[in-house]
Structures are given as C-alpha cells and as structure tokens.
CSV table of C-alpha atoms and ligand atoms in Angstrom, one decimal:
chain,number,residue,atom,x,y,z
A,155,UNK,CA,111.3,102.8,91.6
A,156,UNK,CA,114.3,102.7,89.9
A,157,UNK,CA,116.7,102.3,92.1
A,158,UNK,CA,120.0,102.4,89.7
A,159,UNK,CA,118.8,105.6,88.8
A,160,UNK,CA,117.7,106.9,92.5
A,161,UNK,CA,121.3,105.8,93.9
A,162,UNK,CA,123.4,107.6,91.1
A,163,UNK,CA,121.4,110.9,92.1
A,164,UNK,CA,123.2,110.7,95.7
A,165,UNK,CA,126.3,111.9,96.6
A,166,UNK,CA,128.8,109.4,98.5
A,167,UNK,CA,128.4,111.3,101.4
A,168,UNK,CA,124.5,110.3,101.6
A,169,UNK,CA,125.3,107.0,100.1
A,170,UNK,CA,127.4,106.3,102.8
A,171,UNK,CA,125.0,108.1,105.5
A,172,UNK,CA,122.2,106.0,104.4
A,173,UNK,CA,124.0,102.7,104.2
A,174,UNK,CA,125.7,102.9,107.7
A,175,UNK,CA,121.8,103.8,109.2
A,176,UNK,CA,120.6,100.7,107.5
A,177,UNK,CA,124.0,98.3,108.8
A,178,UNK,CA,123.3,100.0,112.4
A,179,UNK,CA,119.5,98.8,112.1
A,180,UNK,CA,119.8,95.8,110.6
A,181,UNK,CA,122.9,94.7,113.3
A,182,UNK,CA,121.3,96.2,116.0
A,183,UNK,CA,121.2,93.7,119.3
A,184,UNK,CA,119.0,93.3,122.3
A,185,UNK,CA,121.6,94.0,125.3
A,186,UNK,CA,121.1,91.3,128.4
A,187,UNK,CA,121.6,94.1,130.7
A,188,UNK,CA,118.9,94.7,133.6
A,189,UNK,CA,119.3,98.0,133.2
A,190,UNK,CA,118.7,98.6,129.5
A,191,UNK,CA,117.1,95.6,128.9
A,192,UNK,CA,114.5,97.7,126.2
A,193,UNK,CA,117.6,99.2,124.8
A,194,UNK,CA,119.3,98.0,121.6
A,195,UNK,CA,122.8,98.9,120.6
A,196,UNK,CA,124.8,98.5,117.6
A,197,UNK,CA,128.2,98.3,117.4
A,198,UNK,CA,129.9,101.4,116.7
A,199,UNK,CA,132.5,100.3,113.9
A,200,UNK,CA,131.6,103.6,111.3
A,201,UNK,CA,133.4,106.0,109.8
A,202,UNK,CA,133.5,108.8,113.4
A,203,UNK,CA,132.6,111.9,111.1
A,204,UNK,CA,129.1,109.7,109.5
A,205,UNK,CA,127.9,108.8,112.9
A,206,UNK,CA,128.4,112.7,114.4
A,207,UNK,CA,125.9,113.6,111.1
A,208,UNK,CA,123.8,111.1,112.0
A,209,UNK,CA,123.4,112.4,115.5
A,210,UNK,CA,123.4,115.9,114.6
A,211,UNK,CA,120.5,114.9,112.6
A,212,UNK,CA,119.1,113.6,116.1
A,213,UNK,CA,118.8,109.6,114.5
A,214,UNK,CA,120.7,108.1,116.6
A,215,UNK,CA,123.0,109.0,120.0
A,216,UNK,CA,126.4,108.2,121.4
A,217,UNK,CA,127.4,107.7,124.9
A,218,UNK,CA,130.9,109.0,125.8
A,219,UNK,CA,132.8,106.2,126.4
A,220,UNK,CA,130.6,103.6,124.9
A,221,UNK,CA,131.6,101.2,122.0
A,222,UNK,CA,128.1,101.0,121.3
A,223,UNK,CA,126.1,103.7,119.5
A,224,UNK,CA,121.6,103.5,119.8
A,225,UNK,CA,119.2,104.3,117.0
A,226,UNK,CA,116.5,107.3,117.9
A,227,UNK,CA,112.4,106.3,117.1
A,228,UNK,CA,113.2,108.5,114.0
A,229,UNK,CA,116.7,106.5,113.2
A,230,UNK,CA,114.7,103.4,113.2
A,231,UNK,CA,111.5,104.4,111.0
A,232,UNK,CA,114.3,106.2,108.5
A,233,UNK,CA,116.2,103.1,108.3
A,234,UNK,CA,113.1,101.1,107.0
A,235,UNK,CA,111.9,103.7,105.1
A,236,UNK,CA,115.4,103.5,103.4
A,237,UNK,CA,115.5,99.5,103.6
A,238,UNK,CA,112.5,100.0,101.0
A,239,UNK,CA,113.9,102.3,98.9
A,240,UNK,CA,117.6,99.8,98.5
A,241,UNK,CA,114.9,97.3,98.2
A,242,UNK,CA,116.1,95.2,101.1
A,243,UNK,CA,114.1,93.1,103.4
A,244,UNK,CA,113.0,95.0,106.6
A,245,UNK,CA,114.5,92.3,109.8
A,246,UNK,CA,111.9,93.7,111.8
A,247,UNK,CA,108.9,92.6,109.7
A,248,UNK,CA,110.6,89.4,108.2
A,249,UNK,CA,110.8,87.8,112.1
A,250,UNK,CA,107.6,89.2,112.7
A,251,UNK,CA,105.3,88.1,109.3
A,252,UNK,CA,105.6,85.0,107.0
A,253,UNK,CA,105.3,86.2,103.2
A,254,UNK,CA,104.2,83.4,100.9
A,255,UNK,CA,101.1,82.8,98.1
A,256,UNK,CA,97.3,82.1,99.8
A,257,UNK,CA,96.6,78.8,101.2
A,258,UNK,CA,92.7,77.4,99.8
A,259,UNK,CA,91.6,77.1,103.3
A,260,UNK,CA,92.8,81.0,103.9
A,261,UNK,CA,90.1,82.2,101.4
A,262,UNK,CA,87.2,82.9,104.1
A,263,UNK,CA,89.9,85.3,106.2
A,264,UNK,CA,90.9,87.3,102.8
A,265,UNK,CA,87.2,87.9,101.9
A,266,UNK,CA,86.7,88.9,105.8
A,267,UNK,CA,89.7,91.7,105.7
A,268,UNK,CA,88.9,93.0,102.3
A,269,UNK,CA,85.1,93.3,103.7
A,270,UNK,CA,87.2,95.1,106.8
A,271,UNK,CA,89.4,96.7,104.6
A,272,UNK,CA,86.9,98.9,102.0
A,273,UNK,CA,83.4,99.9,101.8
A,274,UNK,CA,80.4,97.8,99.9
A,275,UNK,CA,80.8,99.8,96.8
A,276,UNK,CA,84.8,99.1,96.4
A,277,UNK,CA,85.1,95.9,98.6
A,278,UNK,CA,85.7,92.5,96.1
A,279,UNK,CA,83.0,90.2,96.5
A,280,UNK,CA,82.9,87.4,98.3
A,281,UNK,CA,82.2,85.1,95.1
A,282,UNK,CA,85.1,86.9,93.1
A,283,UNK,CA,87.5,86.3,95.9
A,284,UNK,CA,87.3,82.9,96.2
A,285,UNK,CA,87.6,82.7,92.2
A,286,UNK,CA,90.5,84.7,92.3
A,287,UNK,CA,92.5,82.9,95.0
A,288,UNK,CA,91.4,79.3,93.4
A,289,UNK,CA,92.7,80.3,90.0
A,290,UNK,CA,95.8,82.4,91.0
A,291,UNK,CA,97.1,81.8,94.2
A,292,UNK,CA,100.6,82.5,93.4
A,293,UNK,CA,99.8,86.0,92.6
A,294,UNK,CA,98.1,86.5,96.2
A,295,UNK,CA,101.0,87.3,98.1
A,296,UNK,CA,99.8,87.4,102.0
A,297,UNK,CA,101.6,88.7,105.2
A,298,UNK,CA,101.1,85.8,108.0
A,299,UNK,CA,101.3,87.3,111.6
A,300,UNK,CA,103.9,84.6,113.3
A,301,UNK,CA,102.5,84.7,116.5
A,302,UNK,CA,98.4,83.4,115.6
A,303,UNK,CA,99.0,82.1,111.9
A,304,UNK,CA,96.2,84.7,110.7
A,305,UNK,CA,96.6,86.6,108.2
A,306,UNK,CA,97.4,90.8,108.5
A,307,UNK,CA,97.3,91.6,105.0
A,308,UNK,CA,97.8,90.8,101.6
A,309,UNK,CA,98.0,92.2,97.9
A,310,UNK,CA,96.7,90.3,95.2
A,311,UNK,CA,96.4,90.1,91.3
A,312,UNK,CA,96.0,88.6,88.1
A,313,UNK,CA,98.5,88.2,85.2
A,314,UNK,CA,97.8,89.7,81.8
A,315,UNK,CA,99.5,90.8,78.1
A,316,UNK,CA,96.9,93.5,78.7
A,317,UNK,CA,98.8,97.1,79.1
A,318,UNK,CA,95.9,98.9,80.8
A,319,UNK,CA,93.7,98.5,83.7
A,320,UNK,CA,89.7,97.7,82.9
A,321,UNK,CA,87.4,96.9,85.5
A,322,UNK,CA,86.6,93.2,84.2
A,323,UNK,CA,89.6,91.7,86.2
A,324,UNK,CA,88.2,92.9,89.4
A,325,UNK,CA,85.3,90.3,88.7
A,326,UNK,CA,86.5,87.8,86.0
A,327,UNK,CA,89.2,85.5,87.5
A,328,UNK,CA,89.1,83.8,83.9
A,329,UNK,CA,90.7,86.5,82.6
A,330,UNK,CA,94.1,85.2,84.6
A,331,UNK,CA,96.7,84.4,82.4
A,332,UNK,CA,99.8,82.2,84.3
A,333,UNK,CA,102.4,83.3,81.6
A,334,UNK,CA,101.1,87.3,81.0
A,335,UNK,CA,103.6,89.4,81.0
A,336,UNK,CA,102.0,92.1,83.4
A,337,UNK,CA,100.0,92.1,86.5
A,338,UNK,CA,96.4,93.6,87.2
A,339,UNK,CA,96.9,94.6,90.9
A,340,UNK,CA,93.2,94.0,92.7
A,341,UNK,CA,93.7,94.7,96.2
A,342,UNK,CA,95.9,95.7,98.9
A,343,UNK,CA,95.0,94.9,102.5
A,344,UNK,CA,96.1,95.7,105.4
A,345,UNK,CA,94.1,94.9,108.4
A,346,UNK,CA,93.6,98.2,110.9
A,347,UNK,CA,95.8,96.6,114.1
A,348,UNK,CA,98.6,96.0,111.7
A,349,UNK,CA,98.9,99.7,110.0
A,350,UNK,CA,100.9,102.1,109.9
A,351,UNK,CA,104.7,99.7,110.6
A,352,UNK,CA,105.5,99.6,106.8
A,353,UNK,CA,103.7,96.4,106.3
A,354,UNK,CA,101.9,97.5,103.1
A,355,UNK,CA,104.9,98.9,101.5
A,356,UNK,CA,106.8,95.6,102.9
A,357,UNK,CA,104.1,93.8,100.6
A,358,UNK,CA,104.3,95.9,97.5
A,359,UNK,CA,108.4,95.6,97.4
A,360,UNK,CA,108.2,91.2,98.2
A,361,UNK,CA,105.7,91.2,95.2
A,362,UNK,CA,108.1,93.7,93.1
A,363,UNK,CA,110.9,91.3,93.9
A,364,UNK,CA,109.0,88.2,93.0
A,365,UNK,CA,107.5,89.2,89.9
A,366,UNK,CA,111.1,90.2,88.6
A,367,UNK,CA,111.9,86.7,89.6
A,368,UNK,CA,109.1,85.7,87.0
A,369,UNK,CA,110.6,88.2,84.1
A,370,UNK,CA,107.3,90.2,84.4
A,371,UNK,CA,107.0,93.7,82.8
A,372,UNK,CA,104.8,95.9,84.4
A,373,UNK,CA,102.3,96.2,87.3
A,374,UNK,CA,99.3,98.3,86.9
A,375,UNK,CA,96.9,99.0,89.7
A,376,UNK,CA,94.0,101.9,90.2
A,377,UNK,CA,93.7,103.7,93.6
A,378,UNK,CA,91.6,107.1,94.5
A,379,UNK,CA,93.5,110.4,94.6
A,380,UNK,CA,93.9,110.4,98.3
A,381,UNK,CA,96.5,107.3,97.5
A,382,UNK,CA,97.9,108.5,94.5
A,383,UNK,CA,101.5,109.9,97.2
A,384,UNK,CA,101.5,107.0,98.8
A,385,UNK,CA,102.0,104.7,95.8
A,386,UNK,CA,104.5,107.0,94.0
A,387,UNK,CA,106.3,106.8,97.4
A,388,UNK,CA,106.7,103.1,96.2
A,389,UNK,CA,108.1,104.2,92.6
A,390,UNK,CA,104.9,103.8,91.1
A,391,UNK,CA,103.6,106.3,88.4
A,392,UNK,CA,100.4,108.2,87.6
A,393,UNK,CA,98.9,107.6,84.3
A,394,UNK,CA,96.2,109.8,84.8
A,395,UNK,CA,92.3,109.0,85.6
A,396,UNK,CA,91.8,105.4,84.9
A,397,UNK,CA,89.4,104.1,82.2
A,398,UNK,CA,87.2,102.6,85.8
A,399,UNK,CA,83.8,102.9,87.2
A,400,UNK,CA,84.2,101.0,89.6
A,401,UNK,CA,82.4,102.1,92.9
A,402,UNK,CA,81.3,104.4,91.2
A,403,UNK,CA,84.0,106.5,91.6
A,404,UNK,CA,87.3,108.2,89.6
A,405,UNK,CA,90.3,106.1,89.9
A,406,UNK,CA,93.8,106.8,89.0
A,407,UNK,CA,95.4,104.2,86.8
A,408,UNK,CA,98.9,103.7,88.4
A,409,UNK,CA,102.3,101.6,87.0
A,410,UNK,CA,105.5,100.4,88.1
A,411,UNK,CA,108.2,99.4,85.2
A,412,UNK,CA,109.7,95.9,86.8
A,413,UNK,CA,112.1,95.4,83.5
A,414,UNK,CA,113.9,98.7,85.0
A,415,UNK,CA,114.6,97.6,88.6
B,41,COA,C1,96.4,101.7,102.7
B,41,COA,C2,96.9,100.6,103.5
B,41,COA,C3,97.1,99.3,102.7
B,41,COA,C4,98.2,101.0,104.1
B,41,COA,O1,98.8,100.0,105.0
B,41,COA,P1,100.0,100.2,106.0
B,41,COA,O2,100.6,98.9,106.3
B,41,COA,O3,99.5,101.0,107.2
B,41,COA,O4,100.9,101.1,105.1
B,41,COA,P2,102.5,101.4,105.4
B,41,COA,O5,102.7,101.4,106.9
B,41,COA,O6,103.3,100.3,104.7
B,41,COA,O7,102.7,102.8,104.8
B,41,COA,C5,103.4,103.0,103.5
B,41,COA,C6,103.3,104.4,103.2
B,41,COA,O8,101.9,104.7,102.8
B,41,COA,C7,101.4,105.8,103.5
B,41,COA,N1,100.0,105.5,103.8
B,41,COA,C8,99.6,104.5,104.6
B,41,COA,N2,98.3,104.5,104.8
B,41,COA,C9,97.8,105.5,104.0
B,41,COA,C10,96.5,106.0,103.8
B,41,COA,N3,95.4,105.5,104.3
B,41,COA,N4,96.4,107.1,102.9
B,41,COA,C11,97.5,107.7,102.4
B,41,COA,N5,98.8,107.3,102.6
B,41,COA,C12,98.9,106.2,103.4
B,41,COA,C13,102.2,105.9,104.7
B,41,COA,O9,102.3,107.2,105.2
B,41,COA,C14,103.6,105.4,104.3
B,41,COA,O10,104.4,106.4,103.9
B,41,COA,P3,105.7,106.8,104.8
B,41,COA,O11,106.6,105.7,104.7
B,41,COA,O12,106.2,108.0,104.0
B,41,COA,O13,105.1,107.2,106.1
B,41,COA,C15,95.9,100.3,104.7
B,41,COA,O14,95.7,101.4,105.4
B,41,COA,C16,94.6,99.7,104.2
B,41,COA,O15,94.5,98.4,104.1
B,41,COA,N6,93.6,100.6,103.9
B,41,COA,C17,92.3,100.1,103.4
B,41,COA,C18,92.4,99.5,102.0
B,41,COA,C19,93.1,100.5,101.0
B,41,COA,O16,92.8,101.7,101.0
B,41,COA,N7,94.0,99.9,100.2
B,41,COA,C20,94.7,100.6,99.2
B,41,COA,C21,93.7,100.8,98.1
B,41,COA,S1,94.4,101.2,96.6
C-alpha cells in the first residue's frame, strides 16, 4: 500500500478522525476502579466536534461529565484496522506476540502449523521446511505467543533478482539469494486459536517494514481466489493467474511495490 498516496486521498477532516481514533487506542488505560475494572478510558483531550463524529458513528461514547471518553468493540477493531493502514504497530499485539526471525530448534513447530495450516496437496513439506529455515532464517519472520513461548504464526520467504513467482522456490531452498532484491513469499500461517485479531496482517506489515529496512524491491506471493481481497486489503496487487501448479490448483500471482512505501 502506498500510503503517501492513500493519505493525500483524505480530507483533513478524516485525517484528523482517523488519527484521534488511533491516539485514543493507543493511550487507552485500564482504570483501577472496582467498578469498571474491564473498562478502559482514554483521556478526552480532542478536538469536541471529532469526538461527537466519532460517537455519532457509534465508535466510541462519552459520559456527561466525564474527562474520559471509551472506545466501542467497533472503535477498537477500526483503530487497528487503521494502525495497519498508517503502518503503525498494533499495542495490543506488540504486548501480546514477540516478532523476530526463526530460531533452529523452532523448525519442528513451523512444519507442525503449516501441516495445521493447509491441506497435503498445498502444505510445504517437512524436508523443504527445515531447508528453508536453515538457509534463510532471517526471511522467516514468526509471531511468538508471550505467555507459552510457542509459536502462533509466521510468514516466510526467500530472496531473489527473480521478478516472477515459479513453483521451484516452494521446494528449492538453494535458490535463496541473501542480497536479491525481491522476496518469494512461501507461506503465511496462522494457527486457528490465534485467527481472526489482525495477527496475519500484523505479520505482513513487520515483514513490509523490515524488508524496506533491507532496501528490497518487491514482494511477490501466490494465493487462491478466495484470498485474492484479503491481500489487496494489505496493498498488495493482482497480476493475474500465476504461472503455478502447485497443488494442483490456479493461483493468483500477487505483489506489493516496497520502493513506494
Ligand atoms: C489466512 C490466515 C493467515 C489469516 O490469519 P488471521 O490472523 O486470522 O488474519 P487477520 O486477522 O490478520 O485478518 C486480516 C484480514 O484478512 C481477512 N481474512 C482473514 N482470514 C481470511 C480467510 N480465511 N479468507 C479470506 N479473508 C480472510 C480478514 O477478514 C481481515 O480483513 P479485515 O481486517 O477487513 O477484517 C489464516 O486464516 C490461516 O493461516 N489460514 C490457513 C493458511 C492460509 O490460507 N494462508 C494464506 C495462504 S495464501
């Protein structure tokens, strides 16, 4: 996603909407009250005629008489989804998940939640897993739930000067190349108890921000039609049907343009 481009579409008024949502999530508090103990406030320092839009719009409330305003369920999941979009790290998911590269001794729970994660015909192979994390463990980025140590999820891939997807990087690890100036995206996990909190998306935008970091070009992945929205939700771009067998099946060759963020 571009998000120069993105922002100069908005008008102040939503720029400043969105950006006091996000400063009231991301200072939120919990209150040591017994009475609201599950509640948590935000100080209500905005601008008085943003926050009445943003409760009009039923995302977050205002006691009378309160110096405190509270975000609705649907304040809170627009927040993050916005978070995403500024490219900003979600609080939430940062005190609750560890995102760094694989660990060697990790490899036997990343072949077990791909395995999990997608059937026979699409699943990586055990063999081509443990390749892939021995030869490029900097490119596995994994989510690491704080409270066991396991690991919820991960995407991984392999760095290329190759433009264009071919199936040979799902099962040559040799074809990794430290200095390429794209990335082969292979996988994207997420284990089913972790779903659905923005975790995957929180992946995609930590490995965005790190391959920048590394003054890479492009990422390139395939997914099935029935994931083609989600990834353009994450400001990547359909090329089309892939040049992919793999499964069997008709894949859509996808790409997000890092040099433009
Ligand atoms: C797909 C998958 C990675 C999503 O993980 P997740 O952590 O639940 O995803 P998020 O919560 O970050 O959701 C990000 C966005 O993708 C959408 N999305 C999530 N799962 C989806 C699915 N199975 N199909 C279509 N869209 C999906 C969400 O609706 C969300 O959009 P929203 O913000 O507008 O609501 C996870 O379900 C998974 O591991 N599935 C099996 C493996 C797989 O299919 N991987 C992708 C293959 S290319």
């Amino acid at each position: 996603m571009n998000m120069n481009r993105n922002m100069n579409k908005k008008s102040r008024k939503q720029a400043v909407e969105e950006l006091s949502l996000m400063l009231l999530y991301l200072t939120r508090f919990q209150e040591n009250n017994e009475y609201c103990k599950y509640l948590e406030p935000s100080w209500k320092g905005y601008d008085f005629d943003t926050l009445n839009v943003l409760e009009q719009k039923e995302l977050l409330y205002q006691p009378k008489k309160s110096k405190c305003v509270y975000l609705s369920e649907e304040g809170k999941e627009y927040a993050r989804k916005l978070l995403a979009e500024y490219h900003l790290a979600d609080k939430d998911l940062m005190e609750k998940y560890e995102f760094r590269s694989i660990r060697q001794e990790e490899a036997e729970q990343a072949v077990l939640i791909e395995q999990i994660c997608f059937p026979p015909n699409e699943a990586c192979s055990e063999k081509c897993m443990k390749e892939r994390i021995a030869k490029a463990p900097e490119l596995f980025l994994v989510a690491v739930d704080k409270t066991n140590g396991k690991l919820a999820g991960f995407l991984n891939g392999l760095a290329t000067d190759e433009y264009s997807f071919r199936d040979d990087f799902f099962t040559d690890a040799d074809l990794h190349k430290q200095d390429g100036q794209n990335i082969m995206l292979l996988g994207l996990d997420v284990l089913p108890e972790y779903r659905k909190q923005g975790l995957a998306r929180e992946l995609v935008f930590q490995y965005l921000r790190r391959e920048r970091e590394n003054d890479r070009g492009m990422l390139v992945l395939t997914c099935l039609q029935n994931k083609v929205k989600m990834y353009k939700k994450m400001g990547f771009v359909d090329r089309g049907i892939a040049d992919s067998t793999w499964g069997g099946e008709e894949w859509h060759e996808m790409t997000y343009r890092i040099e433009f963020i």
